[in-house]
mmCIF file of C-alpha atoms (C1' of nucleotides) in Angstrom:
data_model
loop_
_atom_site.group_PDB
_atom_site.id
_atom_site.type_symbol
_atom_site.label_atom_id
_atom_site.label_comp_id
_atom_site.label_asym_id
_atom_site.label_seq_id
_atom_site.Cartn_x
_atom_site.Cartn_y
_atom_site.Cartn_z
ATOM 1 C CA MET A 1 8.598 2.054 -3.063
ATOM 2 C CA HIS A 2 5.338 3.492 -2.072
ATOM 3 C CA ARG A 3 6.502 6.822 -3.291
ATOM 4 C CA SER A 4 6.651 6.035 -6.925
ATOM 5 C CA CYS A 5 4.138 8.687 -7.686
ATOM 6 C CA LEU A 6 5.859 11.326 -5.710
ATOM 7 C CA ALA A 7 7.557 14.246 -7.233
ATOM 8 C CA GLU A 8 10.458 16.248 -5.972
ATOM 9 C CA GLY A 9 10.157 19.427 -4.081
ATOM 10 C CA VAL A 10 7.382 18.080 -2.038
ATOM 11 C CA PRO A 11 7.674 17.569 1.629
ATOM 12 C CA THR A 12 7.531 13.914 1.909
ATOM 13 C CA VAL A 13 8.223 11.031 4.117
ATOM 14 C CA VAL A 14 10.708 8.302 3.804
ATOM 15 C CA GLY A 15 9.291 5.278 5.375
ATOM 16 C CA ASN A 16 6.630 6.730 7.524
ATOM 17 C CA SER A 17 6.027 9.308 10.147
ATOM 18 C CA TRP A 18 9.265 11.072 9.532
ATOM 19 C CA ILE A 19 9.243 14.541 8.236
ATOM 20 C CA SER A 20 12.459 16.459 8.278
ATOM 21 C CA GLY A 21 12.725 17.015 11.921
ATOM 22 C CA LEU A 22 9.159 16.529 12.772
ATOM 23 C CA ALA A 23 7.671 13.184 13.133
ATOM 24 C CA PHE A 24 4.369 12.260 14.480
ATOM 25 C CA PRO A 25 4.137 9.313 16.727
ATOM 26 C CA ASP A 26 2.625 6.198 15.398
ATOM 27 C CA TRP A 27 -0.508 6.615 17.386
ATOM 28 C CA ALA A 28 -1.175 9.812 15.567
ATOM 29 C CA TYR A 29 -1.561 7.931 12.364
ATOM 30 C CA LYS A 30 -4.652 6.176 11.426
ATOM 31 C CA ALA A 31 -4.513 2.507 11.887
ATOM 32 C CA GLU A 32 -4.455 1.093 8.430
ATOM 33 C CA SER A 33 -5.604 -2.295 7.469
ATOM 34 C CA SER A 34 -2.063 -3.136 6.638
ATOM 35 C CA PRO A 35 -0.203 -2.912 9.910
ATOM 36 C CA GLY A 36 3.035 -1.967 8.315
ATOM 37 C CA SER A 37 1.886 0.977 6.284
ATOM 38 C CA ARG A 38 0.143 3.798 7.943
ATOM 39 C CA GLN A 39 -0.846 6.748 5.960
ATOM 40 C CA ILE A 40 -0.354 10.368 6.586
ATOM 41 C CA GLN A 41 -3.444 12.193 7.548
ATOM 42 C CA LEU A 42 -4.419 15.497 6.130
ATOM 43 C CA TRP A 43 -4.001 17.443 9.292
ATOM 44 C CA HIS A 44 -0.556 16.012 9.774
ATOM 45 C CA PHE A 45 0.281 17.159 6.348
ATOM 46 C CA ILE A 46 -1.079 20.606 6.996
ATOM 47 C CA LEU A 47 0.951 20.832 10.151
ATOM 48 C CA GLU A 48 3.922 19.700 8.222
ATOM 49 C CA LEU A 49 3.572 22.409 5.637
ATOM 50 C CA LEU A 50 2.957 24.943 8.333
ATOM 51 C CA GLN A 51 6.188 23.863 9.870
ATOM 52 C CA LYS A 52 8.321 24.707 6.907
ATOM 53 C CA GLU A 53 9.239 28.159 5.831
ATOM 54 C CA GLU A 54 9.493 27.212 2.216
ATOM 55 C CA PHE A 55 5.740 26.967 2.158
ATOM 56 C CA ARG A 56 5.103 30.219 3.833
ATOM 57 C CA HIS A 57 3.654 31.564 0.645
ATOM 58 C CA VAL A 58 1.323 28.677 0.273
ATOM 59 C CA ILE A 59 0.042 28.207 3.756
ATOM 60 C CA ALA A 60 0.932 29.952 6.963
ATOM 61 C CA TRP A 61 -0.107 30.561 10.509
ATOM 62 C CA GLN A 62 -2.372 33.467 10.991
ATOM 63 C CA GLN A 63 -0.819 35.916 13.300
ATOM 64 C CA GLY A 64 -2.794 36.698 16.362
ATOM 65 C CA GLU A 65 -4.896 33.615 16.653
ATOM 66 C CA TYR A 66 -3.141 30.592 17.962
ATOM 67 C CA GLY A 67 -3.654 27.604 15.804
ATOM 68 C CA GLU A 68 -5.256 29.560 13.050
ATOM 69 C CA PHE A 69 -3.830 29.253 9.605
ATOM 70 C CA VAL A 70 -4.512 30.585 6.160
ATOM 71 C CA ILE A 71 -4.254 28.710 2.952
ATOM 72 C CA LYS A 72 -2.834 31.363 0.740
ATOM 73 C CA ASP A 73 -2.677 29.208 -2.326
ATOM 74 C CA PRO A 74 -5.425 26.607 -2.198
ATOM 75 C CA ASP A 75 -4.572 25.106 -5.536
ATOM 76 C CA GLU A 76 -0.996 24.605 -4.558
ATOM 77 C CA VAL A 77 -1.802 23.056 -1.237
ATOM 78 C CA ALA A 78 -4.195 20.736 -2.972
ATOM 79 C CA ARG A 79 -1.563 19.874 -5.500
ATOM 80 C CA LEU A 80 0.960 19.063 -2.806
ATOM 81 C CA TRP A 81 -1.557 17.010 -0.925
ATOM 82 C CA GLY A 82 -2.469 15.205 -4.075
ATOM 83 C CA ARG A 83 1.098 14.303 -4.669
ATOM 84 C CA ARG A 84 1.609 13.007 -1.227
ATOM 85 C CA LYS A 85 -1.420 10.852 -1.489
ATOM 86 C CA CYS A 86 -0.903 9.973 -5.084
ATOM 87 C CA LYS A 87 -4.143 11.595 -6.028
ATOM 88 C CA PRO A 88 -3.351 13.770 -8.985
ATOM 89 C CA GLN A 89 -6.966 14.787 -9.274
ATOM 90 C CA MET A 90 -6.933 16.424 -5.900
ATOM 91 C CA ASN A 91 -8.164 19.953 -5.729
ATOM 92 C CA TYR A 92 -9.166 22.419 -3.102
ATOM 93 C CA ASP A 93 -12.788 21.481 -3.340
ATOM 94 C CA LYS A 94 -12.001 17.931 -2.327
ATOM 95 C CA LEU A 95 -9.335 18.829 0.119
ATOM 96 C CA SER A 96 -11.619 21.233 1.854
ATOM 97 C CA ARG A 97 -14.237 18.528 2.130
ATOM 98 C CA ALA A 98 -11.731 16.455 4.022
ATOM 99 C CA LEU A 99 -11.016 19.414 6.227
ATOM 100 C CA ARG A 100 -14.685 19.807 6.922
ATOM 101 C CA TYR A 101 -14.816 16.287 8.185
ATOM 102 C CA TYR A 102 -12.487 17.465 10.901
ATOM 103 C CA TYR A 103 -15.104 19.774 12.262
ATOM 104 C CA ASN A 104 -16.988 16.996 13.924
ATOM 105 C CA LYS A 105 -13.830 15.428 15.136
ATOM 106 C CA LYS A 106 -12.930 18.694 16.742
ATOM 107 C CA ILE A 107 -9.562 18.760 15.144
ATOM 108 C CA LEU A 108 -10.328 21.841 13.128
ATOM 109 C CA HIS A 109 -12.954 24.430 12.711
ATOM 110 C CA LYS A 110 -13.559 27.154 10.247
ATOM 111 C CA THR A 111 -12.821 30.726 10.993
ATOM 112 C CA LYS A 112 -15.924 32.312 9.679
ATOM 113 C CA GLY A 113 -15.624 35.298 7.518
ATOM 114 C CA LYS A 114 -12.013 34.662 6.726
ATOM 115 C CA ARG A 115 -11.435 33.081 3.427
ATOM 116 C CA PHE A 116 -9.364 29.891 3.386
ATOM 117 C CA THR A 117 -8.822 30.261 7.060
ATOM 118 C CA TYR A 118 -9.123 27.401 9.494
ATOM 119 C CA LYS A 119 -8.131 26.904 13.027
ATOM 120 C CA PHE A 120 -6.728 23.948 14.812
ATOM 121 C CA ASN A 121 -8.428 22.967 17.963
ATOM 122 C CA LEU A 122 -5.151 22.787 19.753
ATOM 123 C CA SER A 123 -6.339 21.396 23.003
ATOM 124 C CA LYS A 124 -8.299 18.683 21.324
ATOM 125 C CA LEU A 125 -5.338 17.971 19.218
ATOM 126 C CA ILE A 126 -3.566 16.540 22.166
ATOM 127 C CA ILE A 127 -6.419 15.014 23.916
ATOM 128 C CA VAL A 128 -7.844 13.343 20.906
ATOM 129 C CA ASN A 129 -4.641 11.911 19.726
ATOM 130 C CA CYS A 130 -2.609 11.119 22.722
ATOM 131 C CA PRO A 131 -3.761 7.889 24.235
ATOM 132 C CA LEU A 132 -2.077 9.098 27.337
ATOM 133 C CA TRP A 133 -4.953 11.334 28.099
ATOM 134 C CA GLU A 134 -7.693 8.948 27.405
ATOM 135 C CA VAL A 135 -9.393 7.710 30.438
ATOM 136 C CA ARG A 136 -10.450 4.261 29.669
ATOM 137 C CA ALA A 137 -12.646 3.775 32.611
ATOM 138 C CA MET A 138 -15.658 5.050 30.795
ATOM 139 C CA PRO A 139 -18.159 3.735 33.322
ATOM 140 C CA ALA A 140 -17.433 6.263 36.016
ATOM 141 C CA PRO A 141 -15.473 9.023 34.486
ATOM 142 C CA ASN A 142 -16.469 11.618 36.988
ATOM 143 C CA LEU A 143 -14.735 9.847 39.748
ATOM 144 C CA PHE A 144 -11.562 11.368 38.490
ATOM 145 C CA ARG A 145 -12.911 14.835 38.392
ATOM 146 C CA PRO A 146 -11.721 15.085 34.838
ATOM 147 C CA THR A 147 -10.780 18.412 33.554
ATOM 148 C CA LEU A 148 -9.566 19.920 30.427
ATOM 149 C CA VAL A 149 -6.317 21.613 30.144
ATOM 150 C CA PRO A 150 -6.358 25.353 30.333
ATOM 151 C CA MET A 151 -7.497 26.426 26.969
ATOM 152 C CA GLY A 152 -5.888 29.740 26.336
ATOM 153 C CA MET A 153 -2.679 28.670 27.833
ATOM 154 C CA GLN A 154 -2.572 25.436 26.043
ATOM 155 C CA SER A 155 -3.147 27.039 22.727
ATOM 156 C CA LYS A 156 -0.196 29.246 23.220
ATOM 157 C CA LEU A 157 1.904 26.379 24.262
ATOM 158 C CA LEU A 158 0.964 24.147 21.493
ATOM 159 C CA HIS A 159 1.284 26.833 19.003
ATOM 160 C CA SER A 160 4.728 27.693 20.151
ATOM 161 C CA MET A 161 5.586 24.068 19.975
ATOM 162 C CA LEU A 162 4.469 23.871 16.454
ATOM 163 C CA LEU A 163 6.738 26.752 15.699
ATOM 164 C CA THR A 164 9.567 25.092 17.431
ATOM 165 C CA PRO A 165 12.761 24.341 15.570
ATOM 166 C CA TRP A 166 12.234 20.675 15.440
ATOM 167 C CA ALA A 167 15.574 20.038 13.968
ATOM 168 C CA MET A 168 16.925 20.587 17.426
ATOM 169 C CA VAL A 169 14.456 18.285 18.943
ATOM 170 C CA GLU A 170 15.438 15.773 16.376
ATOM 171 C CA GLN A 171 18.962 15.812 17.586
ATOM 172 C CA LEU A 172 17.931 15.275 21.127
ATOM 173 C CA ALA A 173 15.484 12.653 20.162
ATOM 174 C CA GLY A 174 18.290 10.858 18.476
ATOM 175 C CA GLN A 175 20.190 10.737 21.685
ATOM 176 C CA TRP A 176 17.399 9.197 23.567
ATOM 177 C CA ALA A 177 16.832 6.531 21.009
ATOM 178 C CA LEU A 178 13.263 5.615 21.045
ATOM 179 C CA ARG A 179 10.855 2.955 21.840
ATOM 180 C CA GLY A 180 9.326 -0.030 20.288
ATOM 181 C CA PRO A 181 5.986 -0.630 18.665
ATOM 182 C CA PRO A 182 3.230 1.569 19.929
ATOM 183 C CA ALA A 183 1.150 -0.247 22.435
ATOM 184 C CA ALA A 184 -1.733 -0.054 20.083
ATOM 185 C CA SER A 185 -4.078 2.028 22.081
ATOM 186 C CA GLU A 186 -6.863 -0.437 22.183
ATOM 187 C CA ASP A 187 -9.807 1.514 21.183
ATOM 188 C CA LYS A 188 -13.079 -0.194 21.375
ATOM 189 C CA LYS A 189 -15.824 1.952 20.163
ATOM 190 C CA GLY A 190 -16.013 5.013 18.004
ATOM 191 C CA SER A 191 -12.842 6.709 18.853
ATOM 192 C CA SER A 192 -13.145 10.125 17.373
ATOM 193 C CA SER A 193 -16.216 11.267 19.146
ATOM 194 C CA ARG A 194 -15.192 9.879 22.438
ATOM 195 C CA ILE A 195 -15.170 11.790 25.550
ATOM 196 C CA TYR A 196 -11.656 12.671 26.311
ATOM 197 C CA GLN A 197 -10.448 13.485 29.666
ATOM 198 C CA GLN A 198 -7.327 14.553 31.206
ATOM 199 C CA GLN A 199 -5.884 14.249 34.591
ATOM 200 C CA PHE A 200 -5.790 17.380 36.559
ATOM 201 C CA PRO A 201 -2.212 18.474 37.011
ATOM 202 C CA GLY A 202 -2.855 19.342 40.571
ATOM 203 C CA SER A 203 -4.218 15.947 41.264
ATOM 204 C CA PRO A 204 -2.191 13.989 43.736
ATOM 205 C CA THR A 205 -2.717 10.737 41.907
ATOM 206 C CA THR A 206 -1.526 11.902 38.578
ATOM 207 C CA ASP A 207 1.795 10.231 38.656
ATOM 208 C CA THR A 208 0.305 6.939 39.419
ATOM 209 C CA LEU A 209 -2.141 7.291 36.635
ATOM 210 C CA LEU A 210 0.436 8.342 34.171
ATOM 211 C CA SER A 211 2.658 5.439 34.911
ATOM 212 C CA GLY A 212 -0.222 3.084 35.010
ATOM 213 C CA PRO A 213 -1.811 1.017 32.309
ATOM 214 C CA THR A 214 -3.261 4.098 30.730
ATOM 215 C CA CYS A 215 0.134 5.117 29.651
ATOM 216 C CA PRO A 216 2.158 2.279 28.303
ATOM 217 C CA PRO A 217 5.895 2.694 28.552
ATOM 218 C CA ALA A 218 5.939 2.485 24.819
ATOM 219 C CA THR A 219 4.319 5.844 24.588
ATOM 220 C CA TRP A 220 6.745 8.631 24.333
ATOM 221 C CA ARG A 221 5.966 11.904 25.692
ATOM 222 C CA PHE A 222 7.528 15.043 26.858
ATOM 223 C CA PRO A 223 6.537 18.120 28.627
ATOM 224 C CA GLY A 224 6.338 20.291 25.736
ATOM 225 C CA LEU A 225 6.711 23.579 27.192
ATOM 226 C CA PRO A 226 8.619 26.398 28.502
ATOM 227 C CA LEU A 227 5.637 27.034 30.583
ATOM 228 C CA LEU A 228 5.890 23.816 32.398
ATOM 229 C CA ALA A 229 9.532 24.316 32.914
ATOM 230 C CA GLY A 230 8.629 26.958 35.377
ATOM 231 C CA LEU A 231 6.068 24.911 37.147
ATOM 232 C CA GLY A 232 8.394 22.916 39.237
ATOM 233 C CA GLN A 233 8.950 19.242 39.486
ATOM 234 C CA GLY A 234 5.799 17.273 38.975
ATOM 235 C CA ALA A 235 4.154 19.672 36.633
ATOM 236 C CA GLY A 236 6.514 19.040 33.812
ATOM 237 C CA GLU A 237 5.477 15.478 33.693
ATOM 238 C CA ARG A 238 1.851 16.094 33.191
ATOM 239 C CA LEU A 239 1.618 17.566 29.820
ATOM 240 C CA ARG A 240 3.133 15.434 27.223
ATOM 241 C CA PHE A 241 2.843 15.689 23.609
ATOM 242 C CA LEU A 242 3.632 14.584 20.152
ATOM 243 C CA PHE A 243 6.679 12.569 19.699
ATOM 244 C CA LEU A 244 9.427 11.855 17.370
ATOM 245 C CA ARG A 245 10.857 8.784 15.996
ATOM 246 C CA PRO A 246 13.648 9.347 13.576
ATOM 247 C CA GLU A 247 13.211 6.771 10.961
ATOM 248 C CA GLY A 248 16.685 5.408 10.892
ATOM 249 C CA LEU A 249 16.763 4.818 14.563
ATOM 250 C CA GLU A 250 16.323 1.354 15.745
ATOM 251 C CA VAL A 251 13.522 1.380 18.178
ATOM 252 C CA LYS A 252 14.613 -0.066 21.413
ATOM 253 C CA PRO A 253 14.132 0.694 25.011
ATOM 254 C CA HIS A 254 16.585 3.091 26.427
ATOM 255 C CA PRO A 255 18.552 2.354 29.554
ATOM 256 C CA LEU A 256 18.033 5.840 30.868
ATOM 257 C CA MET A 257 14.348 5.357 30.856
ATOM 258 C CA GLY A 258 14.302 3.188 33.862
ATOM 259 C CA GLU A 259 11.037 1.988 35.193
ATOM 260 C CA LYS A 260 9.411 5.302 34.821
ATOM 261 C CA GLY A 261 9.147 4.382 31.220
ATOM 262 C CA TYR A 262 10.081 7.769 30.028
ATOM 263 C CA LEU A 263 12.657 10.440 30.081
ATOM 264 C CA ASP A 264 12.271 13.945 31.047
ATOM 265 C CA PRO A 265 15.226 15.959 29.988
ATOM 266 C CA TRP A 266 13.156 18.589 28.374
ATOM 267 C CA GLU A 267 12.644 21.213 30.945
ATOM 268 C CA GLY A 268 16.071 22.602 30.581
ATOM 269 C CA PHE A 269 15.968 22.205 26.893
ATOM 270 C CA PHE A 270 12.837 24.172 26.417
ATOM 271 C CA ALA A 271 13.767 26.747 28.943
ATOM 272 C CA GLU A 272 16.868 27.220 26.920
ATOM 273 C CA MET A 273 15.486 27.349 23.473
ATOM 274 C CA GLN A 274 12.318 29.181 24.191
ATOM 275 C CA ARG A 275 14.230 32.063 25.582
ATOM 276 C CA PRO A 276 12.281 34.956 24.172
ATOM 277 C CA LYS A 277 14.168 36.705 21.487
ATOM 278 C CA PRO A 278 14.166 40.449 21.335
ATOM 279 C CA GLY A 279 10.863 41.717 20.150
ATOM 280 C CA GLU A 280 9.237 38.494 21.067
ATOM 281 C CA GLU A 281 7.401 38.093 24.282
ATOM 282 C CA SER A 282 4.518 35.818 23.640
ATOM 283 C CA LEU A 283 6.421 32.738 24.634
ATOM 284 C CA ARG A 284 7.420 34.003 27.994
ATOM 285 C CA SER A 285 6.744 31.409 30.595
ATOM 286 C CA PRO A 286 3.850 32.370 32.721
ATOM 287 C CA ASN A 287 4.056 31.638 36.366
ATOM 288 C CA LEU A 288 2.184 29.062 38.246
ATOM 289 C CA GLU A 289 -0.370 31.446 39.611
ATOM 290 C CA ASN A 290 -1.523 32.457 36.201
ATOM 291 C CA PHE A 291 -1.525 28.936 35.064
ATOM 292 C CA GLU A 292 -3.802 27.767 37.761
ATOM 293 C CA ALA A 293 -5.958 30.785 37.487
ATOM 294 C CA GLU A 294 -6.850 29.864 33.970
ATOM 295 C CA TRP A 295 -7.809 26.375 34.748
ATOM 296 C CA PRO A 296 -11.374 25.842 33.721
ATOM 297 C CA LEU A 297 -13.481 23.373 35.550
ATOM 298 C CA ASP A 298 -15.870 22.608 32.831
ATOM 299 C CA PRO A 299 -15.353 20.177 30.066
ATOM 300 C CA PRO A 300 -17.422 20.804 26.961
ATOM 301 C "C1'" DC B 1 -16.762 30.112 -0.950
ATOM 302 C "C1'" DG B 2 -18.267 27.020 2.233
ATOM 303 C "C1'" DC B 3 -21.369 23.391 3.747
ATOM 304 C "C1'" DG B 4 -22.579 18.614 4.449
ATOM 305 C "C1'" DG B 5 -25.087 14.256 2.362
ATOM 306 C "C1'" DA B 6 -24.202 10.286 -0.200
ATOM 307 C "C1'" DA B 7 -21.650 6.868 -2.514
ATOM 308 C "C1'" DT B 8 -17.220 4.953 -3.122
ATOM 309 C "C1'" DA B 9 -12.371 3.850 -2.353
ATOM 310 C "C1'" DT B 10 -8.283 2.111 0.421
ATOM 311 C "C1'" DA C 1 -11.659 5.034 9.580
ATOM 312 C "C1'" DT C 2 -10.282 8.557 6.779
ATOM 313 C "C1'" DA C 3 -10.420 10.297 2.936
ATOM 314 C "C1'" DT C 4 -11.955 10.930 -2.256
ATOM 315 C "C1'" DT C 5 -15.365 12.095 -5.497
ATOM 316 C "C1'" DC C 6 -19.499 14.359 -6.831
ATOM 317 C "C1'" DC C 7 -22.884 17.577 -6.084
ATOM 318 C "C1'" DG C 8 -26.969 20.540 -4.779
ATOM 319 C "C1'" DC C 9 -27.828 24.369 -1.741
ATOM 320 C "C1'" DG C 10 -27.320 29.087 0.191
#
DNA sequence: CGCGGAATAT
DNA sequence: ATATTCCGCG
């Protein structure tokens, strides 16, 4: 219907927020005037391309720097983007302008000196987009001793997640049929430049906060990491991330969710699938000591 | 190329 | 709001 202008061979969505194994949660999409139709955002699209091997020659992660990617074929990426958005006149000049708008939003930044190379601000990626981490009590934010997630560590984690075989996740996600309408994260003022905070994993009150009003049961989340798997009980519940909603699935509450409002079967899963393959060691789960050691105390 | 202002579109 | 379009500047 709304894809009339789409051509084949382009990664595309059926319905919305469903991309062959990887779907972004509703809250990651911009709220459109028409409640029913949300539109893909450029960075979602980029992530999507980055996710698929068939586009390796067009755009790919830069080895070495987590979250950094190179647009190997700007014209092609622009073309693909144009198709998705039904903007045949799209070109790299315009696309890059859109990317530049992300600088202020802290979603991306440019890797200077490297042509066509940008870098995702992985930590912001979560914080900015997951309502879970937004502390709504703006008046006295410091009461919570807000902290940012460990940068270096997080980047690794997120990056590895982005490289994750989502098809597998898809299967699992299917089993835990998902939720209903996103509890529209009521956002009052300018949302993008907001001050985002995150609960300190070591904080004793975290669980309460997570289950509280800040995190509606409708919000799906999972501990996205092998890293957390090694952190012991509570830790795995602190870092949650993007979520999936297979399109065909009827969204309904799942019995297994209980009052917690969420499931947490991921530890084992990630531990399993992130098992470092020979010649690959970057994904090795660090231990708790290291994790804590890298915890910065200073938000930007 | 890459940047960011400005006007415009959805 | 998040782009799209156009464009002058370095």
